[in-house]
PDB file of C-alpha atoms in Angstrom:
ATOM      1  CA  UNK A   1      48.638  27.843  57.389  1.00 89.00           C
ATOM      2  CA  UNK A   2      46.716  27.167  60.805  1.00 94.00           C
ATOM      3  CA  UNK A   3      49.132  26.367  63.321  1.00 94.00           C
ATOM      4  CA  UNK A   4      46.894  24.304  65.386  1.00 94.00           C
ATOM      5  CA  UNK A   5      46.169  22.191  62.272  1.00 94.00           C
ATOM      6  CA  UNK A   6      49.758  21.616  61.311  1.00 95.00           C
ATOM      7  CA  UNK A   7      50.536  21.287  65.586  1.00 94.00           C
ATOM      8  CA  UNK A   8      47.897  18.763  65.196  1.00 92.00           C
ATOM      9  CA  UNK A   9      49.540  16.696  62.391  1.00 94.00           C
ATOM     10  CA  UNK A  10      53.317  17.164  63.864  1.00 96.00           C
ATOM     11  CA  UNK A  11      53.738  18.897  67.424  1.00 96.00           C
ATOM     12  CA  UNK A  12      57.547  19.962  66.620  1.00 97.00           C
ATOM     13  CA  UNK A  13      55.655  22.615  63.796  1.00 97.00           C
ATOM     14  CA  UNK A  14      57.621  26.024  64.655  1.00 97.00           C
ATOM     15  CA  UNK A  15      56.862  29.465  63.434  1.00 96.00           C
ATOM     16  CA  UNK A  16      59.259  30.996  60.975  1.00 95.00           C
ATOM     17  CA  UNK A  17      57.469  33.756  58.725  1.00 96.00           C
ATOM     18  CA  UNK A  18      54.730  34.921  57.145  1.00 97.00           C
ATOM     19  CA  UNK A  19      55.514  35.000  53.344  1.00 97.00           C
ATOM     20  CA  UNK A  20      55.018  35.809  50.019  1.00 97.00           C
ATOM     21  CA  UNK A  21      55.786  33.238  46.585  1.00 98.00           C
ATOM     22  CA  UNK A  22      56.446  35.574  43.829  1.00 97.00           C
ATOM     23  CA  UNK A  23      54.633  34.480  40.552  1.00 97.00           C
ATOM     24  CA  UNK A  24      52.156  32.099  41.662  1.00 97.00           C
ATOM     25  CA  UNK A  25      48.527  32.406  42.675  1.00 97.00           C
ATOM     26  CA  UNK A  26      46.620  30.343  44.880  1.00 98.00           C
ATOM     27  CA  UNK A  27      43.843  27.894  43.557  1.00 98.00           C
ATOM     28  CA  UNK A  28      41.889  25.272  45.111  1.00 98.00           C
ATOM     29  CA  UNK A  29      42.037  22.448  42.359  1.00 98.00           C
ATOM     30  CA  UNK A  30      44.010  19.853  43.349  1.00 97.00           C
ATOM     31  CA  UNK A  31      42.304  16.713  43.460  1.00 97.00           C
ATOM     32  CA  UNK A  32      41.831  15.442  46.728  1.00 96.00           C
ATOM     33  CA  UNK A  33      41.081  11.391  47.542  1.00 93.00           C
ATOM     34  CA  UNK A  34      37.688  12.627  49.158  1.00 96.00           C
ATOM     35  CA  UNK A  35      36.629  14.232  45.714  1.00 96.00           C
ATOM     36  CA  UNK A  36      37.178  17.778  46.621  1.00 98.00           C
ATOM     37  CA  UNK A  37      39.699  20.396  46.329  1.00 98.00           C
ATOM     38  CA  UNK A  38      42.561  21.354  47.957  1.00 97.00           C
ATOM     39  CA  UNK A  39      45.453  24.332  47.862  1.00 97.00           C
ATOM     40  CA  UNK A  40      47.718  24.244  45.498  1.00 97.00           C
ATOM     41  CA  UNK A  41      50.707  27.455  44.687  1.00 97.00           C
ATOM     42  CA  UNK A  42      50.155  27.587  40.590  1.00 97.00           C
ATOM     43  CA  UNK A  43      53.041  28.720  39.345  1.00 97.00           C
ATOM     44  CA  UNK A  44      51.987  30.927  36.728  1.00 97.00           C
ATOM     45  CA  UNK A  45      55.175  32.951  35.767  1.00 96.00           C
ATOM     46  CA  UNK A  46      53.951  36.268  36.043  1.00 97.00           C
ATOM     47  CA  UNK A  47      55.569  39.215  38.326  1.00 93.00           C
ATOM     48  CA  UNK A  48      52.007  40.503  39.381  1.00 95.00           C
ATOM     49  CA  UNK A  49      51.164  37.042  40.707  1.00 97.00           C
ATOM     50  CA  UNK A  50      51.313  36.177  44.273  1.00 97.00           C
ATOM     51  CA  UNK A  51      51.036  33.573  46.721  1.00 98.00           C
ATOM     52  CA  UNK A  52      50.795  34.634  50.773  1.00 98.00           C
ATOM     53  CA  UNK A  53      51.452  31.992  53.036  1.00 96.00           C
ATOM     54  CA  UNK A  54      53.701  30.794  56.255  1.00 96.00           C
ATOM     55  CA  UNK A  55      57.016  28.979  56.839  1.00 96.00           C
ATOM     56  CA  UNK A  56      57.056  26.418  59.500  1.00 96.00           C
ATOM     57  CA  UNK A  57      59.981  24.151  60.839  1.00 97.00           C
ATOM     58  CA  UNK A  58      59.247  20.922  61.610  1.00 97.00           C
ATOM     59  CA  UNK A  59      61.592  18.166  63.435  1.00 97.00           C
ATOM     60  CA  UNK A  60      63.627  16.257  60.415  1.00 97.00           C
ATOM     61  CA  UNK A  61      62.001  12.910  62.050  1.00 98.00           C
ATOM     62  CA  UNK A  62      58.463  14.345  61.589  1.00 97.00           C
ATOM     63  CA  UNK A  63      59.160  15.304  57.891  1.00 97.00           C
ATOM     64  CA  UNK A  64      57.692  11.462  57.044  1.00 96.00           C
ATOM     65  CA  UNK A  65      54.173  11.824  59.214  1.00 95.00           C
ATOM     66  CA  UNK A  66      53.389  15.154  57.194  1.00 96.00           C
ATOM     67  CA  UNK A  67      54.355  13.858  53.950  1.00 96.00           C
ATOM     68  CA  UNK A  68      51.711  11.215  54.410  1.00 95.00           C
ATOM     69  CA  UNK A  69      49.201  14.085  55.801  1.00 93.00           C
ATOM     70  CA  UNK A  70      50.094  15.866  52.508  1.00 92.00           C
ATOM     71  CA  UNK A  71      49.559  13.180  50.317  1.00 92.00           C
ATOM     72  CA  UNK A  72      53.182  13.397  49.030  1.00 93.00           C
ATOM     73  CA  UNK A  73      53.497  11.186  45.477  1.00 92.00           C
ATOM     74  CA  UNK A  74      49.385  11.089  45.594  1.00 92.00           C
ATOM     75  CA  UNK A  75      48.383  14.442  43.761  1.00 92.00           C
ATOM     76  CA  UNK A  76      51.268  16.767  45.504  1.00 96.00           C
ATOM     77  CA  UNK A  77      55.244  16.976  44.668  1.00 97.00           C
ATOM     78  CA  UNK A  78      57.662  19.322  46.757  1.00 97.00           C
ATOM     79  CA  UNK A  79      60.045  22.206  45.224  1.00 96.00           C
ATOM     80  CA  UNK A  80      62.566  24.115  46.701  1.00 97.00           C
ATOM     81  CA  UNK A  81      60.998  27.590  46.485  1.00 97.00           C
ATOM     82  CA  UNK A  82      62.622  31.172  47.302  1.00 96.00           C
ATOM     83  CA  UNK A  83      60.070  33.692  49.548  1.00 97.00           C
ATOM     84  CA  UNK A  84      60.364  36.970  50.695  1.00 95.00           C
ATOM     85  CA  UNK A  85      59.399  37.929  54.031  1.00 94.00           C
ATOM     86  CA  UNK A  86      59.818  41.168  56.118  1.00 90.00           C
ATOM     87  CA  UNK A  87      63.523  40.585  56.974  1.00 90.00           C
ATOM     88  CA  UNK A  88      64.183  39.207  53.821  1.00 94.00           C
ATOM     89  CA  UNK A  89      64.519  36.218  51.168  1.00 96.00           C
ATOM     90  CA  UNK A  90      63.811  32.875  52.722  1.00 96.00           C
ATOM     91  CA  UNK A  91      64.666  29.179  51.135  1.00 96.00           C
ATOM     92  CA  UNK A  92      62.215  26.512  51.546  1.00 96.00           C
ATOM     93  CA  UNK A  93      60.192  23.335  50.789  1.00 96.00           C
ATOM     94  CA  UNK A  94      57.147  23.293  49.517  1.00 96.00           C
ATOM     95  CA  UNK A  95      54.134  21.351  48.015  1.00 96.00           C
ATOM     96  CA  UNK A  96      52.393  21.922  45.186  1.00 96.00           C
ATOM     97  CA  UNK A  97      49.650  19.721  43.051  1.00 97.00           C
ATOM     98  CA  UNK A  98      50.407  17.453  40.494  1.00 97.00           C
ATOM     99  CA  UNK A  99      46.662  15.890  40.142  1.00 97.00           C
ATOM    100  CA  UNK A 100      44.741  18.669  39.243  1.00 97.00           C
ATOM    101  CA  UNK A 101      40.886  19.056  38.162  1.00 98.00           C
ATOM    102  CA  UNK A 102      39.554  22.818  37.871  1.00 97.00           C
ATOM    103  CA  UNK A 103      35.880  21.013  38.166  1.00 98.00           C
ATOM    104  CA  UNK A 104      36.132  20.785  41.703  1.00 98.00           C
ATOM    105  CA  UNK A 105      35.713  22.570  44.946  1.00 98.00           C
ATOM    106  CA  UNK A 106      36.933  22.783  48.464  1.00 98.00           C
ATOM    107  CA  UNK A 107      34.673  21.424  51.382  1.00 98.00           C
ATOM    108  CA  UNK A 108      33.575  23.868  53.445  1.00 98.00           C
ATOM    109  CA  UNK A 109      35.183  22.854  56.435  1.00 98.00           C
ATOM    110  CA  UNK A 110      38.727  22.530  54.339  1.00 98.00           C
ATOM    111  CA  UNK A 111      37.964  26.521  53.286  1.00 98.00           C
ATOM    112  CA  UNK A 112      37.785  27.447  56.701  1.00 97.00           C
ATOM    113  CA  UNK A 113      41.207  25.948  57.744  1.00 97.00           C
ATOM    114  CA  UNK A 114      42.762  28.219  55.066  1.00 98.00           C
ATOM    115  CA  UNK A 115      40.799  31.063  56.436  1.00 98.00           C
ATOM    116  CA  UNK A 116      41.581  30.621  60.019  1.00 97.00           C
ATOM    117  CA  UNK A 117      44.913  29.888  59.517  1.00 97.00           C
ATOM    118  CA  UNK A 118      45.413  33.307  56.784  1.00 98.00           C
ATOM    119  CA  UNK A 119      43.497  35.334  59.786  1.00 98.00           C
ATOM    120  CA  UNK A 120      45.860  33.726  62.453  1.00 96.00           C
ATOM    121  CA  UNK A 121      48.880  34.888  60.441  1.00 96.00           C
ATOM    122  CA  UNK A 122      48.000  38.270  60.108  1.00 96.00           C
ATOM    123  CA  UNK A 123      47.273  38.095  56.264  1.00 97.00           C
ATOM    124  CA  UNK A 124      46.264  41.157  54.650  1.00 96.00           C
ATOM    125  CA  UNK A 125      42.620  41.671  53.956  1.00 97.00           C
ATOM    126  CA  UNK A 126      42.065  41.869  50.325  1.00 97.00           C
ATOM    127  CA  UNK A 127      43.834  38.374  50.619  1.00 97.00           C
ATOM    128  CA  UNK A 128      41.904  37.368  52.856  1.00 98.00           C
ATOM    129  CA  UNK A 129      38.808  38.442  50.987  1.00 98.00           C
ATOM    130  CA  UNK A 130      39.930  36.673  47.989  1.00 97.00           C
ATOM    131  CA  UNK A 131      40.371  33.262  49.740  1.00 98.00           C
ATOM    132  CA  UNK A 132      36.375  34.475  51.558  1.00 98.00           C
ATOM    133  CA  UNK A 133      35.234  34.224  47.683  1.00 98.00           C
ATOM    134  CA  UNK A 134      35.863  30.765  46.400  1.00 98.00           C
ATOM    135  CA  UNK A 135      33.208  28.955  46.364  1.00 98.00           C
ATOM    136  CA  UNK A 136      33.064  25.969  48.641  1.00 98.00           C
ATOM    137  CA  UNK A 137      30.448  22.892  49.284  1.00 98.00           C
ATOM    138  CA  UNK A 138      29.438  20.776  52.051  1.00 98.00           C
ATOM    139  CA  UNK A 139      31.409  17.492  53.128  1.00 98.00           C
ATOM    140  CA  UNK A 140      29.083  14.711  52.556  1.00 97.00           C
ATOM    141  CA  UNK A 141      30.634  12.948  55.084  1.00 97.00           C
ATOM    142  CA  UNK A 142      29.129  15.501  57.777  1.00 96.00           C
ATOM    143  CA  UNK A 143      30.656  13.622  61.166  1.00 97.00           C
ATOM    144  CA  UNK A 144      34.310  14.478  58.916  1.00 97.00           C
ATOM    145  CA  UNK A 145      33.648  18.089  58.651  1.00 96.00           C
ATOM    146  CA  UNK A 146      33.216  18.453  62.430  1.00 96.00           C
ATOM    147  CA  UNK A 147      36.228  16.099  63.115  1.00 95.00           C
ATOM    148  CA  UNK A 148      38.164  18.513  61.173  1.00 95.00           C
ATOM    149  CA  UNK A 149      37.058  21.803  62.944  1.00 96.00           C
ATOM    150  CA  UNK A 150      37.276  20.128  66.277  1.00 95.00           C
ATOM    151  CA  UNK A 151      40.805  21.388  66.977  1.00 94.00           C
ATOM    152  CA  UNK A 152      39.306  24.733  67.173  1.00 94.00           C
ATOM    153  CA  UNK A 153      36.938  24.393  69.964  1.00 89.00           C
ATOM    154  CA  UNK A 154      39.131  24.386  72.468  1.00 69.00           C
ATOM    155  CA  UNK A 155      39.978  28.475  71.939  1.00 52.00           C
TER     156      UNK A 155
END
């Protein structure tokens, strides 16, 4: 959801809405090549469930350079999905885990990327709370975890 981290992957990355996917929840337990977990939109069927998020337009020739950021065909899939948003219903793409492992957890670092990016948005605060609660580790790879915040320092 951070802008600067998707602007970072592919600069044409556009605002569209902030967003809400009907009967899903959000989990971190997709397994991720660096042995931790990532986001994933469980579709769980029920009404109560919900997934906040934010659509994004990219440029169609950038579509390729996120997919490989995503790891598209290596633990994630894309679905058409329908949102609703303040002005409306809202038709898009999105990616969702295929490769999951509930055992896992999200590195720190990968955590605060969802935070940052659910604060930037204007999420609402119990959401935001519940994304403050899972449980997250450290990167053993410490020189990655401050690679990965670096695109904040500049604000």
């Amino acid at each position: 959801m951070s802008h600067r981290r998707l602007r970072a992957r592919v600069p044409s990355a556009r605002f569209v809405a902030v967003t809400e996917l009907p009967a899903h929840r959000l989990r971190f337990h997709k397994s991720a090549g660096d042995g931790s977990a990532k986001c994933n939109a469980e579709d769980t069927g029920h009404s109560g469930d919900r997934v906040m998020g934010v659509v994004y337009e990219i440029a169609d020739a950038e579509k390729s350079d996120l997919d490989r950021h995503e790891a598209l065909g290596f633990g994630y899939d894309e679905k058409q999905v329908e949102l609703k948003t303040e002005q409306g219903t809202l038709r898009a793409w999105m990616y969702y885990a295929t490769r999951i492992n509930n055992s896992l957890k999200p590195f720190h670092w990968y955590k605060d990327h969802v935070l940052i990016g659910a604060r930037e948005n204007g999420l609402p605060a119990d959401y935001i709370t519940q994304i403050e609660a899972v449980e997250s580790i450290d990167d053993p790879k410490p020189e990655r975890h401050a690679r990965e915040l670096s695109i904040y320092s500049n604000t």
